[in-house]
mmCIF file of C-alpha atoms and ligand atoms in Angstrom:
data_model
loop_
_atom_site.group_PDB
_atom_site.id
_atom_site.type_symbol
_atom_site.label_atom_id
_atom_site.label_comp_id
_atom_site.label_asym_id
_atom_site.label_seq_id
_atom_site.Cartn_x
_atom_site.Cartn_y
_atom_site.Cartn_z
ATOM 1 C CA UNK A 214 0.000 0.000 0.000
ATOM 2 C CA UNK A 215 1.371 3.363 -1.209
ATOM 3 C CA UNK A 216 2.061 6.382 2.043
ATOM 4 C CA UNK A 217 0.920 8.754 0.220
ATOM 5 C CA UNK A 218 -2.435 8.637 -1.998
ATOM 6 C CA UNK A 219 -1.396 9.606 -5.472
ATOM 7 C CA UNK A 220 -2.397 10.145 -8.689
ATOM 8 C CA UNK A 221 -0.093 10.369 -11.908
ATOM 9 C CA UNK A 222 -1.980 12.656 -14.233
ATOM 10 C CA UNK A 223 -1.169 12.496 -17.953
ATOM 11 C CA UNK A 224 -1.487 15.395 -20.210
ATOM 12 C CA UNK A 225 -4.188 14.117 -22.106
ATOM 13 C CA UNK A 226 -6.638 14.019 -19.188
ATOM 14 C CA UNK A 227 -5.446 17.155 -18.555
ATOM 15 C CA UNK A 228 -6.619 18.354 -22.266
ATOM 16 C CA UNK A 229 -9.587 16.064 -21.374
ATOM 17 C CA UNK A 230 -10.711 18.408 -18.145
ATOM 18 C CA UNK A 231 -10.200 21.370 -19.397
ATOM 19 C CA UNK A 232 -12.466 20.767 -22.420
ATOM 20 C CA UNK A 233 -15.010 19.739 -19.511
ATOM 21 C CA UNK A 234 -14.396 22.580 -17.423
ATOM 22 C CA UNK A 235 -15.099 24.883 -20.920
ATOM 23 C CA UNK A 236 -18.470 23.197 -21.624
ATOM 24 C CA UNK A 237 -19.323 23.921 -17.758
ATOM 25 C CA UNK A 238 -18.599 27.181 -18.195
ATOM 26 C CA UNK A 239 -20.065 27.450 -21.355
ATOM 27 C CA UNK A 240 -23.313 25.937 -20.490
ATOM 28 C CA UNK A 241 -23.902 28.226 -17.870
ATOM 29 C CA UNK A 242 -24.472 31.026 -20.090
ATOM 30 C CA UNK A 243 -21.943 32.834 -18.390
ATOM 31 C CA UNK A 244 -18.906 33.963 -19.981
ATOM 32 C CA UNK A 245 -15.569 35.745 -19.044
ATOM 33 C CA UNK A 246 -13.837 39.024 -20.625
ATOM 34 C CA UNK A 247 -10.191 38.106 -19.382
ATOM 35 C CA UNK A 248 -8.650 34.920 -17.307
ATOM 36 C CA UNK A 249 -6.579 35.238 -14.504
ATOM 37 C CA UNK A 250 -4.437 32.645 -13.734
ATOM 38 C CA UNK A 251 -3.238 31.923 -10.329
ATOM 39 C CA UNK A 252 0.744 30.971 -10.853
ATOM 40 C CA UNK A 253 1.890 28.621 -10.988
ATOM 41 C CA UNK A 254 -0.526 25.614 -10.834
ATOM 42 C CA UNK A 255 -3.215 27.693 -13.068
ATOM 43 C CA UNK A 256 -1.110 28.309 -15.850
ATOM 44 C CA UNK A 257 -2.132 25.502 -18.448
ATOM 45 C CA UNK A 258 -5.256 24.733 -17.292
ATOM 46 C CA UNK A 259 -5.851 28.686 -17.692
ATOM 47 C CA UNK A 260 -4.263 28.444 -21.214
ATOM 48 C CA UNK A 261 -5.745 25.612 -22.146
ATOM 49 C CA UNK A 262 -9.447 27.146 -21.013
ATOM 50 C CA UNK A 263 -8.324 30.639 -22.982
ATOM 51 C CA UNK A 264 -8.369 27.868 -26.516
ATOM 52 C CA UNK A 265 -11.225 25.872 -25.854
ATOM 53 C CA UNK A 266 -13.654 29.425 -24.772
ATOM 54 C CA UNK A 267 -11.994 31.580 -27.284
ATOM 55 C CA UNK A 268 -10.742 34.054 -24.620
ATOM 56 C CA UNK A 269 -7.624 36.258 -25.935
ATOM 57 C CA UNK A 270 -6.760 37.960 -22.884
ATOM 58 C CA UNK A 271 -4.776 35.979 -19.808
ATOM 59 C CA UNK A 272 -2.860 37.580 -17.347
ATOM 60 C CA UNK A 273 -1.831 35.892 -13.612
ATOM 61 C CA UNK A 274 -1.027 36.492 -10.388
ATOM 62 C CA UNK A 275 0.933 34.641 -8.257
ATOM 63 C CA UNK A 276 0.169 33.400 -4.424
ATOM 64 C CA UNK A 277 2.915 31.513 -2.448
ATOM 65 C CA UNK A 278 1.846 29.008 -0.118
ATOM 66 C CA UNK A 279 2.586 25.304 -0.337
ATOM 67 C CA UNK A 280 5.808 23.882 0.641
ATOM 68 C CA UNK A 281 7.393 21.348 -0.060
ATOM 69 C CA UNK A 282 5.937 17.587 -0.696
ATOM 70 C CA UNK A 283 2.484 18.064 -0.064
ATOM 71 C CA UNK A 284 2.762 19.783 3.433
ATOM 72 C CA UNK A 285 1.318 23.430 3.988
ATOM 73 C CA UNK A 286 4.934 25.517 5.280
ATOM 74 C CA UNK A 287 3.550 29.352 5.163
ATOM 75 C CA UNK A 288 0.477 31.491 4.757
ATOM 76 C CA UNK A 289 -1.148 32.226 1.570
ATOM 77 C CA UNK A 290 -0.033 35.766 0.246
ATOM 78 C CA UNK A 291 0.590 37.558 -3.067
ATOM 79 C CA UNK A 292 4.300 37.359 -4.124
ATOM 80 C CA UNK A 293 4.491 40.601 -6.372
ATOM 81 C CA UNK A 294 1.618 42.907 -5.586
ATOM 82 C CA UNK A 295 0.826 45.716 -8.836
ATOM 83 C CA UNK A 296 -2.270 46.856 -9.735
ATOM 84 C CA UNK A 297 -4.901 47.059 -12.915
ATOM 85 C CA UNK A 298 -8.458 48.344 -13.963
ATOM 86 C CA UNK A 299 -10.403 45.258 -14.534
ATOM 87 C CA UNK A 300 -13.482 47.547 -13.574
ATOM 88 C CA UNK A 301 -15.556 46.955 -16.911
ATOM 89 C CA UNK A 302 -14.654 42.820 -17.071
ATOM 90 C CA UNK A 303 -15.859 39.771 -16.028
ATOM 91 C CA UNK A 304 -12.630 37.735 -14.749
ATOM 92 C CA UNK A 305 -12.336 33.940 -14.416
ATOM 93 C CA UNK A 306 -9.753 32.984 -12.001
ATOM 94 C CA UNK A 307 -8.525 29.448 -12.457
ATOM 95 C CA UNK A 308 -6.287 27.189 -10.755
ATOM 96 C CA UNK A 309 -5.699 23.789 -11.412
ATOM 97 C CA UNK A 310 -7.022 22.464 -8.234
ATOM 98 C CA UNK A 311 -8.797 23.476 -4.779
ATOM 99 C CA UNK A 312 -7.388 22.163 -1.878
ATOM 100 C CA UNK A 313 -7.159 24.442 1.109
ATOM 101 C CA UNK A 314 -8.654 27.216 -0.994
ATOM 102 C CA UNK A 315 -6.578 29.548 0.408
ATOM 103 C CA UNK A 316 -4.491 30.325 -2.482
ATOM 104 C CA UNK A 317 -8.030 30.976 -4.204
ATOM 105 C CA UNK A 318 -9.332 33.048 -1.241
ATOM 106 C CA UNK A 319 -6.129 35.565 -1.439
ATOM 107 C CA UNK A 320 -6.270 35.742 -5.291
ATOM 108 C CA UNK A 321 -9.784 36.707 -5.345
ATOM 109 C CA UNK A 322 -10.071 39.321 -2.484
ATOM 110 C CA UNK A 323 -6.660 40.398 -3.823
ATOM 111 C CA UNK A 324 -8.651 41.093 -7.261
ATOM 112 C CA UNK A 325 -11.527 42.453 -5.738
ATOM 113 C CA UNK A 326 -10.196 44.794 -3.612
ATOM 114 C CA UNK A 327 -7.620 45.930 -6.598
ATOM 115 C CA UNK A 328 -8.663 45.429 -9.763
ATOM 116 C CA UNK A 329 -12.257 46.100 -8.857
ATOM 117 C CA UNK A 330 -13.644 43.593 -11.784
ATOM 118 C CA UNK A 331 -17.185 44.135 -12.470
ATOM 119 C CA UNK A 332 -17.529 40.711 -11.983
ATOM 120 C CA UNK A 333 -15.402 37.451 -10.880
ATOM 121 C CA UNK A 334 -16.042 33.669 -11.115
ATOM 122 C CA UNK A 335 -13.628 30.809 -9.980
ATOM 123 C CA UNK A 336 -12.664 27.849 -12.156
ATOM 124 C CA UNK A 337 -10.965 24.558 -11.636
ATOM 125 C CA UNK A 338 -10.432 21.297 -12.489
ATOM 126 C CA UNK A 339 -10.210 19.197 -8.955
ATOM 127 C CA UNK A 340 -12.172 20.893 -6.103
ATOM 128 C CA UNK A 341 -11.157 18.753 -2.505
ATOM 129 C CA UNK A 342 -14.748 19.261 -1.297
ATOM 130 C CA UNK A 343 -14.047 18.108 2.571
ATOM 131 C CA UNK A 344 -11.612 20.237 3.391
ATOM 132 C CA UNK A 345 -11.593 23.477 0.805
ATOM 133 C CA UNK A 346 -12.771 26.401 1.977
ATOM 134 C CA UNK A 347 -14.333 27.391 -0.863
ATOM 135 C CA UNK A 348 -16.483 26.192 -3.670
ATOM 136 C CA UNK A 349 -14.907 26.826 -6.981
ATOM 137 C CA UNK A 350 -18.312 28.275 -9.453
ATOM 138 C CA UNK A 351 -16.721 25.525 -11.669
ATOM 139 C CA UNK A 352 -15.291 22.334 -11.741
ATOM 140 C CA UNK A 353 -14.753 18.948 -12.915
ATOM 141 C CA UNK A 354 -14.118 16.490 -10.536
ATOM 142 C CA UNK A 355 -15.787 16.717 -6.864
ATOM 143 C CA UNK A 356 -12.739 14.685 -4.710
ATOM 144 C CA UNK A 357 -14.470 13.493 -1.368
ATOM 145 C CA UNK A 358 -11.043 11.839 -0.348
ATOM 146 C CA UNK A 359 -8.027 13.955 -0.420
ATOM 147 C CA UNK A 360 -4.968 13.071 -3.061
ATOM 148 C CA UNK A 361 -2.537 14.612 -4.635
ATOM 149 C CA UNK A 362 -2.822 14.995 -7.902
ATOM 150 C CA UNK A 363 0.900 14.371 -9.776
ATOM 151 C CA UNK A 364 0.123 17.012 -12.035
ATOM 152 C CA UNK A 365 2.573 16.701 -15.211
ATOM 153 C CA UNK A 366 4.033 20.443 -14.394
ATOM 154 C CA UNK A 367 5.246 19.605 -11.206
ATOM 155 C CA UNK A 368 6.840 15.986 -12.181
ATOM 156 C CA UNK A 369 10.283 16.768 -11.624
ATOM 157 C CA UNK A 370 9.605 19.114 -8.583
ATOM 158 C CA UNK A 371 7.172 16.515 -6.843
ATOM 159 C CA UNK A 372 9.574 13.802 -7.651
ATOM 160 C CA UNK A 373 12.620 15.706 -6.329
ATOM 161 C CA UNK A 374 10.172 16.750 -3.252
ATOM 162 C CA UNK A 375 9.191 13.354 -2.889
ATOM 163 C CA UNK A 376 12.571 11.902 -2.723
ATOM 164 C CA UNK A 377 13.785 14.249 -0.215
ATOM 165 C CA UNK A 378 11.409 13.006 2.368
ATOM 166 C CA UNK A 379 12.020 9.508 1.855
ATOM 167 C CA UNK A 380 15.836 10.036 2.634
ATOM 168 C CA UNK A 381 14.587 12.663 5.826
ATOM 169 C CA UNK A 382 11.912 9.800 7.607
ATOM 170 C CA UNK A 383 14.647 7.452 6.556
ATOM 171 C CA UNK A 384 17.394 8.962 8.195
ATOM 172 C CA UNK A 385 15.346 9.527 11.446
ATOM 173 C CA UNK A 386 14.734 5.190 10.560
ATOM 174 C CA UNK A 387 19.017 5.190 10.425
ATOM 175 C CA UNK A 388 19.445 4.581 6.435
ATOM 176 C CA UNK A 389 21.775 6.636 5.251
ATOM 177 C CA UNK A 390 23.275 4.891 2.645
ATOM 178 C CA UNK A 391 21.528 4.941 -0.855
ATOM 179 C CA UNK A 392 21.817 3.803 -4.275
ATOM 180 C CA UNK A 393 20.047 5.060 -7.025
ATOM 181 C CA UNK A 394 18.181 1.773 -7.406
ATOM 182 C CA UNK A 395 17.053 1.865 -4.209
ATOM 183 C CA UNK A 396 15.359 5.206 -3.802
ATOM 184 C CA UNK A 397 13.540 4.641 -7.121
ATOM 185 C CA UNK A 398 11.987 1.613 -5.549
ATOM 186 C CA UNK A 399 11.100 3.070 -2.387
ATOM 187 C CA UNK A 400 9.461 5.776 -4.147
ATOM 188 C CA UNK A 401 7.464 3.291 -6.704
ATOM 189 C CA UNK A 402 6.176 1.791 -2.973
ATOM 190 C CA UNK A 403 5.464 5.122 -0.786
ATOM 191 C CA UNK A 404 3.685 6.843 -3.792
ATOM 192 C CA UNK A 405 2.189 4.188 -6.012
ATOM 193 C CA UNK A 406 2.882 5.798 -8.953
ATOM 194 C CA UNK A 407 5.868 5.797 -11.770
ATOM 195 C CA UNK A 408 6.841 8.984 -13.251
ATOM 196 C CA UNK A 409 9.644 7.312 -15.362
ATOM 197 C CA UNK A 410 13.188 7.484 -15.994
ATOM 198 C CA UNK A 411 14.109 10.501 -16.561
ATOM 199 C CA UNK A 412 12.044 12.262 -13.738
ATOM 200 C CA UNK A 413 14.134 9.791 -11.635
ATOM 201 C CA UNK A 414 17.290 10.792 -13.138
ATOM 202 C CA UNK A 415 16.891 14.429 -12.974
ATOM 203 C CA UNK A 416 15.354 14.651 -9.454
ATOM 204 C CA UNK A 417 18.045 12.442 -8.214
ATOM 205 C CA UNK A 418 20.690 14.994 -9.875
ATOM 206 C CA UNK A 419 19.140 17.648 -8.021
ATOM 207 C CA UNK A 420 19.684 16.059 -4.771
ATOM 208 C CA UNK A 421 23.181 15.665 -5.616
ATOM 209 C CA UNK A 422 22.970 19.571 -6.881
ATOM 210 C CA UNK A 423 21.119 20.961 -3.441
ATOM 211 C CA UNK A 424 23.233 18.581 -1.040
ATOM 212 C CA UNK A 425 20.810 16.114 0.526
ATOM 213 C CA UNK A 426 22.755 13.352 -0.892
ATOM 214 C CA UNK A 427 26.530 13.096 -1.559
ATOM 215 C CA UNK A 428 28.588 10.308 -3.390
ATOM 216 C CA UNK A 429 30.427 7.525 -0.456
ATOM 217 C CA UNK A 430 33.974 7.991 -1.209
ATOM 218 C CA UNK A 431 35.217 5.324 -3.332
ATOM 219 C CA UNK A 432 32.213 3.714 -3.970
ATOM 220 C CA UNK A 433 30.347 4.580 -7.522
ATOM 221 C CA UNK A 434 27.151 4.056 -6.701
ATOM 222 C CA UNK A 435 26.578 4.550 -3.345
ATOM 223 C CA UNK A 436 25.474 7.546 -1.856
ATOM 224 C CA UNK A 437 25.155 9.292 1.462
ATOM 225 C CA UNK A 438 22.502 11.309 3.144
ATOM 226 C CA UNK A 439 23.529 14.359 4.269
HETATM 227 P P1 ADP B 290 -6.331 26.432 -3.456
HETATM 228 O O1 ADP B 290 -6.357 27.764 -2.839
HETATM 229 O O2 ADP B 290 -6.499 26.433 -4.930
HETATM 230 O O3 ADP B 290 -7.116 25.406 -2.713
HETATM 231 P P2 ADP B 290 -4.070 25.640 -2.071
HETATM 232 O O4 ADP B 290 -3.756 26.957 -1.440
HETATM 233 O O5 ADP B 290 -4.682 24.617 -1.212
HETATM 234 O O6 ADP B 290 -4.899 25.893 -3.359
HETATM 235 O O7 ADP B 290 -2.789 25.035 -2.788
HETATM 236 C C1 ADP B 290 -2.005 25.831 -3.657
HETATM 237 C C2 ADP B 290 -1.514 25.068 -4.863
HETATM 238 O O8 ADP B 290 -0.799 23.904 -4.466
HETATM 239 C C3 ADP B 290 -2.629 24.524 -5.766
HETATM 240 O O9 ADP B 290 -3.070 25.492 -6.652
HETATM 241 C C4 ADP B 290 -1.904 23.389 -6.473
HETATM 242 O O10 ADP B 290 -1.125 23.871 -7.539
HETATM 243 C C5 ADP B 290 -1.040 22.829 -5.366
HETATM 244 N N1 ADP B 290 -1.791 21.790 -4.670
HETATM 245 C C6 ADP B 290 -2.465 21.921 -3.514
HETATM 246 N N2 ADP B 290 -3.068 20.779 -3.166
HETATM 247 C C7 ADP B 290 -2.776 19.888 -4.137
HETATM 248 C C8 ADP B 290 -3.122 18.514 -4.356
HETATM 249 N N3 ADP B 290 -3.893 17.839 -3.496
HETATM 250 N N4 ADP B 290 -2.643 17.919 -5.462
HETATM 251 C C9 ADP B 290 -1.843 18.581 -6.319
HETATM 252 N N5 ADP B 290 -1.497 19.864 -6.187
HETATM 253 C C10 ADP B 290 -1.956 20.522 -5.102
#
């Protein structure tokens, strides 16, 4: 049994939502002058919405608030604050999912109380309906048992994340000697899923790059944790 519920999203479903999410937002007879996509986990669904509703005018804003692997380090807040008249459109804020809804909850008073849009509507494709505290207007999926979603944007971060706490809890555990083999495996097993590879590769180069691991001397393929 996997740690961590996952789920290794593939672009195509991602296409496949967003189409969704468009006829949603279609069929309610409501429709948007401008998106605003919430950076960074908006941007492609955003994009992808701005193609499939004919919308030619995207801008973003970004909010800072989760850390790293799936745990919640700092408060929501707007990361570079500036100001626009949005006061004669209707504005679609999207994100790719609703979790916490905080990130949603800044970005939307932040636009409200700034851009003073005549309107504003929230969009996204995974709302986390137990514990968000907020409703997006649209969505796709209702999830009544919280996951997270392996988006393919944030494969080499998540990975890199991912592998970072295995070594930690492993550490406290008293392995601290890895091969590459070995943390691929133990990955596969504590998240379920298989992002391939080259994910492996390059998320395993970037512990080597930040530190967390370093080469044993005079062995090739083992590895310390730092
Ligand atoms: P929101 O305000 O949209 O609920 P949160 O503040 O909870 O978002 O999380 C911020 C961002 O972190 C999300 O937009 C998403 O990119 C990422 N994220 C949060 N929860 C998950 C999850 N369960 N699966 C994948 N990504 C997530």
């Amino acid at each position: 049994m996997p740690k961590v519920n996952t789920k290794l999203v593939a672009w195509e479903e991602v296409v496949e939502w967003c189409r969704k999410l468009a006829e949603v937002i279609e069929g309610s007879g409501w429709r948007p002058d401008i998106i605003v996509a919430i950076a960074r986990g908006g941007y492609v669904p955003a994009r992808l919405l701005c193609d499939f509703l004919d919308i030619h005018d995207l801008i973003s804003i970004q909010i800072l608030h989760w850390g790293k692997a799936a745990e919640i380090t700092a408060k929501a807040h707007v990361k570079y604050p500036y100001t626009i008249d949005l006061s004669e459109k209707r504005v679609l804020l999207v994100d790719d999912i609703v979790d916490t809804g905080d990130s949603i909850i800044v970005a939307k008073e932040y636009i409200e109380n700034h851009w003073k849009p005549q309107e504003i509507r929230v969009a996204a494709m995974q709302w986390i309906s137990p514990v968000a505290k907020i409703k997006p207007d649209y969505f796709v999926d209702e999830v009544k048992e919280w996951i997270w979603y392996q988006y393919p944007w944030t494969r080499a971060e998540d990975t890199t994340n991912f592998f970072e706490k295995i070594v930690s809890e492993k550490k406290k555990e008293g392995k601290v000697e890895w091969t590459f083999e070995e943390l691929v495996k133990e990955f596969k097993s504590w998240y379920g899923i298989d992002v391939g590879e080259a994910y492996y590769k390059l998320s395993f180069n970037r512990l080597l790059k930040t530190g967390v691991l370093k080469k044993k001397c005079g062995c090739k393929n083992t590895y310390i944790a730092v």
